[in-house]
């Protein structure tokens, strides 16, 4: 099992959540129900989930019929300020501050080496402080403090959460990569962005 948040994993503390089709208001209502449950500290899920969460943001509507609403990462909903840990030994690939409404806000990409070739991980909706002191190629051991979760005012406008995504090949992207895609693009992105849960070993 690999670390990802500085909240010890247990099935009681981490609960799966299904946000399929929900708007922003619906997501917040669903999350509030989780925070009322005894012992629950993280609500997680969302890989390949088709969402209504992005309907209000022009960022996700390139043209009618091409709405980007299929979620390519794993979301871990937890309080702002929660520390994010490096899940596997890595080097810093790139980072950015994506300020458009609905975008990532502060975001970091790491590179991991494996026998199958490089694999990249993306961490979105971070605090601005998370970007201080980053150096391209900096070596980060497993479990090192990477970042903290951002407030809604800096994270693109969402309830605080980590967007965690695997990427086999980020191409020319630096400090960014699509976190949602349209139905027309899903075959490509499912291949290039595998399910993060097996990677975490949950
Ligand atoms: Zn997400």
Tab-separated table of N, CA, C and O in Angstrom, residues 35 67 97 118 120 152 191 195:
chain	number	residue	atom	x	y	z
A	35	UNK	N	-19.134	13.624	5.961
A	35	UNK	CA	-18.452	14.218	7.131
A	35	UNK	C	-19.282	14.023	8.395
A	35	UNK	O	-18.772	14.157	9.499
A	67	UNK	N	-18.549	18.095	-24.632
A	67	UNK	CA	-18.320	18.440	-23.233
A	67	UNK	C	-17.328	17.464	-22.603
A	67	UNK	O	-17.418	16.258	-22.799
A	97	UNK	N	0.354	26.852	-12.067
A	97	UNK	CA	-0.735	27.452	-11.281
A	97	UNK	C	-1.835	27.803	-12.269
A	97	UNK	O	-1.778	28.834	-12.936
A	118	UNK	N	8.922	4.937	-17.724
A	118	UNK	CA	8.495	5.992	-16.804
A	118	UNK	C	6.976	6.039	-16.656
A	118	UNK	O	6.233	5.668	-17.564
A	120	UNK	N	4.058	8.866	-14.820
A	120	UNK	CA	3.925	10.195	-14.235
A	120	UNK	C	2.690	10.239	-13.338
A	120	UNK	O	1.696	9.556	-13.608
A	152	UNK	N	-10.796	26.359	-1.188
A	152	UNK	CA	-11.672	26.573	-2.337
A	152	UNK	C	-11.315	27.857	-3.103
A	152	UNK	O	-11.428	27.921	-4.331
A	191	UNK	N	-6.426	4.527	-21.775
A	191	UNK	CA	-5.161	3.836	-21.999
A	191	UNK	C	-3.988	4.618	-21.396
A	191	UNK	O	-3.105	4.044	-20.764
A	195	UNK	N	-6.162	3.409	-13.985
A	195	UNK	CA	-6.860	3.550	-12.702
A	195	UNK	C	-5.844	3.727	-11.565
A	195	UNK	O	-4.987	2.866	-11.361
